[in-house]
Short mmCIF file of C-alpha atoms in Angstrom, two decimals:
data_model
loop_
_atom_site.label_atom_id
_atom_site.label_comp_id
_atom_site.label_asym_id
_atom_site.label_seq_id
_atom_site.Cartn_x
_atom_site.Cartn_y
_atom_site.Cartn_z
CA MET A 79 41.39 1.91 -30.43
CA THR A 80 43.24 -1.23 -31.50
CA THR A 81 46.82 -2.42 -31.00
CA THR A 82 48.80 -5.13 -32.80
CA ASP A 83 50.45 -7.85 -30.73
CA ILE A 84 52.69 -10.67 -31.98
CA GLY A 85 52.68 -13.84 -29.92
CA PRO A 86 55.54 -16.33 -29.71
CA ASN A 87 53.72 -19.11 -31.56
CA THR A 88 51.17 -17.16 -33.51
CA GLY A 89 51.04 -14.42 -36.02
CA PRO A 90 50.03 -10.88 -35.45
CA ARG A 91 46.73 -10.46 -33.55
CA GLU A 92 44.68 -7.44 -32.73
CA THR A 93 43.72 -6.63 -29.13
CA VAL A 94 40.51 -4.64 -28.86
CA ARG A 95 40.27 -2.35 -25.86
CA ARG A 96 37.00 -2.91 -24.02
CA PRO A 97 34.77 0.14 -23.55
CA SER A 98 34.63 1.73 -20.14
CA ARG A 99 32.06 0.49 -17.64
CA PHE A 100 29.97 3.62 -18.09
CA LEU A 101 29.64 3.06 -21.84
CA ARG A 102 28.54 -0.57 -21.56
CA ASN A 103 24.86 -1.26 -22.25
CA LEU A 104 24.47 2.34 -23.31
CA SER A 105 21.09 1.92 -25.03
CA PRO A 106 19.18 0.79 -21.90
CA LYS A 107 20.78 3.60 -19.91
CA ILE A 108 19.65 6.17 -22.47
CA ALA A 109 16.16 4.69 -22.39
CA MET A 110 16.12 5.09 -18.60
CA LEU A 111 16.98 8.81 -18.71
CA PRO A 112 13.34 10.05 -18.84
CA LEU A 113 12.47 7.90 -15.82
CA ILE A 114 15.53 9.09 -13.91
CA PHE A 115 14.72 12.71 -14.79
CA THR A 116 11.14 12.27 -13.63
CA ALA A 117 12.22 10.65 -10.35
CA CYS A 118 14.82 13.31 -9.58
CA VAL A 119 12.98 16.43 -10.72
CA VAL A 120 9.31 15.64 -10.17
CA PHE A 121 9.33 13.32 -7.17
CA LEU A 122 12.48 14.36 -5.31
CA GLY A 123 12.16 18.00 -6.33
CA GLY A 124 8.48 18.10 -5.41
CA THR A 125 9.21 16.53 -2.04
CA LEU A 126 11.93 19.05 -1.20
CA TRP A 127 9.69 21.90 -2.39
CA THR A 128 6.87 20.69 -0.12
CA VAL A 129 9.15 20.42 2.92
CA LEU A 130 10.63 23.86 2.22
CA TYR A 131 7.27 25.61 2.02
CA SER A 132 6.00 23.84 5.14
CA PHE A 133 8.09 26.36 7.08
CA THR A 134 6.33 29.31 5.46
CA LYS A 135 3.06 31.17 5.93
CA SER A 136 1.70 30.16 2.55
CA GLY A 137 -2.01 30.73 2.11
CA LEU A 138 -3.92 30.43 -1.13
CA LEU A 139 -0.61 30.66 -3.05
CA PRO A 140 2.89 29.59 -1.98
CA ARG A 141 5.11 32.40 -0.69
CA LEU A 142 8.46 32.48 1.08
CA SER A 143 7.31 34.04 4.35
CA TRP A 144 9.21 32.12 7.00
CA VAL A 145 7.43 31.18 10.24
CA GLY A 146 9.75 28.43 11.45
CA LEU A 147 7.98 25.53 13.14
CA ASP A 148 4.68 27.38 13.64
CA GLN A 149 2.85 25.25 11.08
CA TYR A 150 4.01 22.05 12.80
CA GLU A 151 3.08 23.35 16.25
CA ARG A 152 -0.35 24.24 14.96
CA LEU A 153 -0.63 20.86 13.27
CA TRP A 154 0.11 18.80 16.39
CA SER A 155 -2.16 20.99 18.53
CA SER A 156 -5.08 20.22 16.18
CA ARG A 157 -7.51 17.64 17.50
CA LYS A 158 -8.49 16.75 13.94
CA TRP A 159 -4.90 15.82 13.07
CA ILE A 160 -4.49 13.67 16.18
CA VAL A 161 -7.73 11.82 15.37
CA SER A 162 -6.51 11.38 11.78
CA ILE A 163 -3.29 9.74 12.94
CA GLU A 164 -5.14 7.45 15.36
CA ASN A 165 -7.61 6.44 12.66
CA LEU A 166 -4.85 5.73 10.14
CA ALA A 167 -2.99 3.58 12.68
CA LEU A 168 -6.14 1.60 13.51
CA TYR A 169 -7.15 1.17 9.88
CA GLY A 170 -3.59 0.37 8.82
CA ILE A 171 -2.98 -2.38 11.36
CA CYS A 172 -6.37 -4.03 10.78
CA SER A 173 -6.12 -3.68 6.99
CA LEU A 174 -2.58 -5.05 6.88
CA ILE A 175 -3.40 -8.11 8.95
CA GLY A 176 -6.85 -8.67 7.46
CA THR A 177 -5.78 -8.35 3.84
CA LEU A 178 -2.80 -10.69 4.25
CA VAL A 179 -4.74 -13.32 6.20
CA ILE A 180 -7.83 -13.32 3.97
CA GLY A 181 -5.81 -13.04 0.76
CA PHE A 182 -3.51 -15.91 1.68
CA THR A 183 -6.40 -18.07 2.90
CA LEU A 184 -8.33 -17.59 -0.34
CA ALA A 185 -5.19 -18.29 -2.37
CA ALA A 186 -4.51 -21.48 -0.40
CA LEU A 187 -8.08 -22.67 -1.00
CA LEU A 188 -7.87 -21.96 -4.73
CA ASP A 189 -4.49 -23.68 -4.89
CA ARG A 190 -6.19 -26.97 -3.98
CA LYS A 191 -7.32 -27.22 -7.63
CA ILE A 192 -11.01 -26.79 -6.86
CA ARG A 193 -13.69 -26.81 -9.51
CA GLY A 194 -14.56 -23.46 -11.00
CA GLU A 195 -11.29 -21.91 -9.88
CA ALA A 196 -11.30 -19.39 -12.75
CA VAL A 197 -14.82 -18.28 -11.83
CA PHE A 198 -13.99 -17.80 -8.15
CA ARG A 199 -10.73 -16.03 -9.01
CA SER A 200 -12.61 -13.57 -11.23
CA ILE A 201 -15.27 -12.97 -8.58
CA PHE A 202 -12.70 -12.27 -5.86
CA LEU A 203 -10.62 -10.01 -8.13
CA TYR A 204 -13.54 -8.06 -9.60
CA PRO A 205 -13.85 -5.49 -6.74
CA PHE A 206 -10.26 -4.38 -7.38
CA ALA A 207 -11.35 -3.17 -10.83
CA LEU A 208 -13.67 -0.63 -9.20
CA SER A 209 -12.53 2.79 -8.04
CA PHE A 210 -12.56 3.63 -4.34
CA ILE A 211 -15.34 6.14 -4.98
CA VAL A 212 -17.59 3.45 -6.46
CA THR A 213 -16.66 1.03 -3.68
CA GLY A 214 -17.40 3.65 -1.05
CA LEU A 215 -20.80 4.48 -2.52
CA VAL A 216 -21.73 0.79 -2.83
CA TRP A 217 -20.85 0.07 0.80
CA GLN A 218 -22.46 3.29 1.97
CA TRP A 219 -25.71 1.88 0.59
CA ILE A 220 -25.10 -1.62 1.97
CA LEU A 221 -24.41 -0.25 5.47
CA ASN A 222 -27.28 2.23 5.34
CA PRO A 223 -29.62 1.23 8.22
CA GLU A 224 -32.77 2.15 6.28
CA LEU A 225 -31.89 0.53 2.94
CA GLY A 226 -29.05 -1.92 3.42
CA LEU A 227 -28.07 -4.90 5.54
CA GLN A 228 -29.81 -3.85 8.75
CA ASN A 229 -33.13 -3.29 6.99
CA VAL A 230 -32.92 -6.64 5.14
CA VAL A 231 -32.21 -8.63 8.32
CA ARG A 232 -35.04 -6.90 10.15
CA GLU A 233 -37.45 -7.73 7.34
CA TRP A 234 -36.49 -11.38 7.79
CA GLY A 235 -37.86 -11.18 11.34
CA TRP A 236 -34.84 -10.24 13.48
CA THR A 237 -36.28 -6.86 14.44
CA SER A 238 -33.72 -6.15 17.16
CA PHE A 239 -30.75 -6.48 14.78
CA THR A 240 -28.62 -3.32 14.64
CA PHE A 241 -25.66 -2.75 12.37
CA ASP A 242 -24.96 0.90 11.60
CA PRO A 243 -21.18 1.43 11.75
CA LEU A 244 -21.03 4.52 9.54
CA ASN A 245 -23.14 6.53 11.98
CA ASN A 246 -21.39 5.30 15.12
CA PRO A 247 -18.21 7.26 15.97
CA GLU A 248 -16.85 4.32 17.97
CA ILE A 249 -16.84 1.81 15.10
CA VAL A 250 -16.99 3.97 11.96
CA MET A 251 -13.43 3.03 10.96
CA PHE A 252 -14.46 -0.63 10.91
CA GLY A 253 -17.20 0.27 8.43
CA LEU A 254 -14.50 1.76 6.21
CA LEU A 255 -12.32 -1.29 6.83
CA ILE A 256 -15.00 -3.65 5.51
CA ALA A 257 -15.12 -1.78 2.21
CA GLY A 258 -11.31 -1.60 2.00
CA LEU A 259 -10.90 -5.33 2.59
CA TRP A 260 -13.61 -6.14 0.06
CA GLN A 261 -11.76 -4.19 -2.63
CA GLY A 262 -8.12 -4.94 -1.88
CA THR A 263 -8.16 -8.60 -0.85
CA GLY A 264 -8.62 -9.92 -4.40
CA LEU A 265 -5.34 -8.49 -5.67
CA ILE A 266 -3.38 -9.90 -2.74
CA MET A 267 -5.09 -13.25 -3.30
CA CYS A 268 -3.86 -13.33 -6.91
CA ILE A 269 -0.31 -12.40 -5.88
CA MET A 270 -0.30 -15.10 -3.19
CA LEU A 271 -1.76 -17.64 -5.61
CA ALA A 272 1.01 -16.93 -8.10
CA GLY A 273 3.55 -17.45 -5.32
CA LEU A 274 1.95 -20.74 -4.27
CA ARG A 275 1.93 -21.99 -7.85
CA GLY A 276 5.70 -21.38 -7.91
CA ILE A 277 6.30 -23.83 -5.05
CA ASP A 278 7.81 -27.12 -6.22
CA GLU A 279 5.36 -30.02 -5.89
CA ASP A 280 8.19 -32.15 -4.48
CA ILE A 281 8.10 -30.06 -1.31
CA TRP A 282 4.50 -31.09 -0.69
CA LYS A 283 5.36 -34.72 -1.38
CA ALA A 284 8.28 -34.59 1.08
CA ALA A 285 6.05 -33.02 3.73
CA ARG A 286 3.45 -35.76 3.31
CA VAL A 287 6.15 -38.45 3.55
CA ASP A 288 7.41 -36.88 6.79
CA GLY A 289 3.87 -36.83 8.16
CA ILE A 290 3.64 -33.04 8.41
CA GLY A 291 0.08 -31.74 8.30
CA THR A 292 -1.13 -29.24 5.70
CA VAL A 293 -1.39 -26.31 8.12
CA LYS A 294 2.08 -26.95 9.57
CA THR A 295 3.50 -27.24 6.06
CA TYR A 296 2.12 -23.83 5.18
CA ILE A 297 3.41 -22.24 8.39
CA ARG A 298 6.84 -23.87 8.61
CA VAL A 299 7.77 -24.38 4.96
CA ILE A 300 5.59 -22.59 2.40
CA ILE A 301 5.23 -19.17 4.04
CA PRO A 302 8.99 -18.73 4.73
CA MET A 303 9.68 -19.64 1.09
CA MET A 304 7.20 -16.97 -0.04
CA ARG A 305 8.98 -14.11 1.73
CA PRO A 306 9.44 -12.02 -1.48
CA VAL A 307 5.74 -12.44 -2.25
CA PHE A 308 4.79 -11.21 1.22
CA VAL A 309 7.16 -8.25 0.92
CA THR A 310 5.53 -7.22 -2.38
CA SER A 311 2.10 -7.57 -0.83
CA LEU A 312 3.09 -5.51 2.21
CA VAL A 313 4.38 -2.69 0.02
CA LEU A 314 1.16 -2.61 -2.02
CA ILE A 315 -1.05 -2.70 1.07
CA ALA A 316 0.99 -0.01 2.85
CA ALA A 317 0.78 2.26 -0.19
CA GLY A 318 -3.00 1.91 -0.20
CA ILE A 319 -3.21 2.64 3.53
CA VAL A 320 -1.18 5.85 3.34
CA LYS A 321 -3.25 7.07 0.36
CA LEU A 322 -6.58 6.37 2.09
CA TYR A 323 -8.80 9.25 1.00
CA ASP A 324 -11.42 8.39 -1.65
CA LEU A 325 -13.06 5.71 0.47
CA VAL A 326 -13.51 8.11 3.39
CA VAL A 327 -14.92 10.89 1.21
CA ALA A 328 -17.38 8.53 -0.49
CA GLN A 329 -18.63 6.82 2.67
CA THR A 330 -18.50 9.33 5.52
CA SER A 331 -16.79 12.58 4.42
CA GLY A 332 -14.86 12.36 7.67
CA GLY A 333 -17.93 12.02 9.90
CA PRO A 334 -19.70 11.60 12.17
CA GLY A 335 -18.02 14.80 13.28
CA ILE A 336 -14.31 14.17 12.81
CA SER A 337 -14.40 10.51 13.87
CA SER A 338 -13.29 9.14 10.48
CA GLU A 339 -10.79 11.81 9.46
CA VAL A 340 -7.52 10.57 7.93
CA PRO A 341 -4.25 12.43 7.17
CA ALA A 342 -4.78 12.59 3.40
CA LYS A 343 -8.19 14.20 3.89
CA TYR A 344 -6.71 16.61 6.42
CA VAL A 345 -4.14 17.67 3.81
CA MET A 346 -6.75 18.18 1.09
CA THR A 347 -9.05 20.10 3.43
CA ALA A 348 -6.24 22.38 4.64
CA MET A 349 -4.85 23.11 1.18
CA PHE A 350 -8.02 23.51 -0.85
CA GLY A 351 -10.83 23.88 1.68
CA GLY A 352 -9.02 26.13 4.15
CA GLN A 353 -6.72 27.72 1.53
CA ASN A 354 -3.78 27.15 3.85
CA LEU A 355 -0.97 25.63 1.80
CA GLY A 356 1.54 25.96 4.63
CA GLN A 357 -0.55 23.79 6.93
CA GLY A 358 -1.18 21.27 4.14
CA PHE A 359 2.54 21.11 3.34
CA ALA A 360 3.36 20.53 7.02
CA ALA A 361 0.85 17.67 7.21
CA SER A 362 2.24 16.20 3.98
CA SER A 363 5.77 16.37 5.37
CA MET A 364 4.70 14.52 8.50
CA MET A 365 3.10 11.82 6.37
CA LEU A 366 6.38 11.50 4.48
CA LEU A 367 8.26 11.22 7.77
CA MET A 368 5.97 8.41 8.91
CA VAL A 369 6.65 6.49 5.72
CA VAL A 370 10.42 6.98 6.10
CA ILE A 371 10.32 5.79 9.74
CA ILE A 372 8.61 2.61 8.60
CA LEU A 373 10.80 2.04 5.53
CA ILE A 374 14.23 2.50 7.14
CA PRO A 375 14.01 -0.52 9.50
CA TRP A 376 12.49 -2.64 6.71
CA ALA A 377 15.23 -1.61 4.25
CA TYR A 378 17.92 -2.40 6.82
CA LEU A 379 16.49 -5.82 7.59
CA GLU A 380 15.90 -6.61 3.91
CA PHE A 381 19.20 -5.40 2.46
CA GLY A 382 21.60 -4.55 5.28
CA GLY A 383 21.05 -7.84 7.07
CA LYS A 384 22.05 -9.82 3.97
CA LYS A 385 25.43 -8.11 3.75
CA HIS A 386 26.30 -8.97 7.35
CA GLY A 387 24.75 -12.44 7.20
#
């Protein structure tokens, strides 16, 4: 809609009414509709459906037979579930710290412009191209006491050497951790390296002029500047921790006994092995709750703190 306006010193001019805020940039919004539909219907709808049926006595097929909190009471009275939570916490803490420390250290070394950087970068990143099943099978062989590392060291003459984590219930999770770090560290290294390459060279020059050592420069200056990079890395690592399943199945299948069980495997076993969808839905809902408990404080500190700062 247009209107005609006559100014005091000018002739007639047309004033064009601007479109409403909703109609601005309409093409990108239309292009986003499939993604919004998928997020709302598939993800949000699937989540609500899972939580709803966790209060039912669903067996092989879902059915609305309400049992209240019985599935959750049964879940938390299960020794296998408790062991799964303990294992996930142990693996998660060690994986989070180990992946960040090793990834950043490798990135810092490569950032020194060493010879053959492209070769080393490819070597470190290569394991990430493998699936967890392949990684698990490879490390199952490497950690096999009769064929792998222990056998090789003993053939070199150290006959008393013992390293068999996958058959030791006390340290089996560390055997899984070795394989997880081997596969996931390369990606974090590349992300950290990209962040380091984005640091202005003048900052390093200023640090050298002030007499600040390299390690102190990283700790006091570089790492705080790379906060967004670390946040991205944390999200990626946390997603991999929560989804830990393939590696366990390939290496130990939850053994010895139940010593390497994890929540994702518990869910799959309950739903498809035990044909108990209700129990699987309850375990899935608890996994979702754990993620929410972790994300809420992070979201508040990341976004809420900025508004009040």
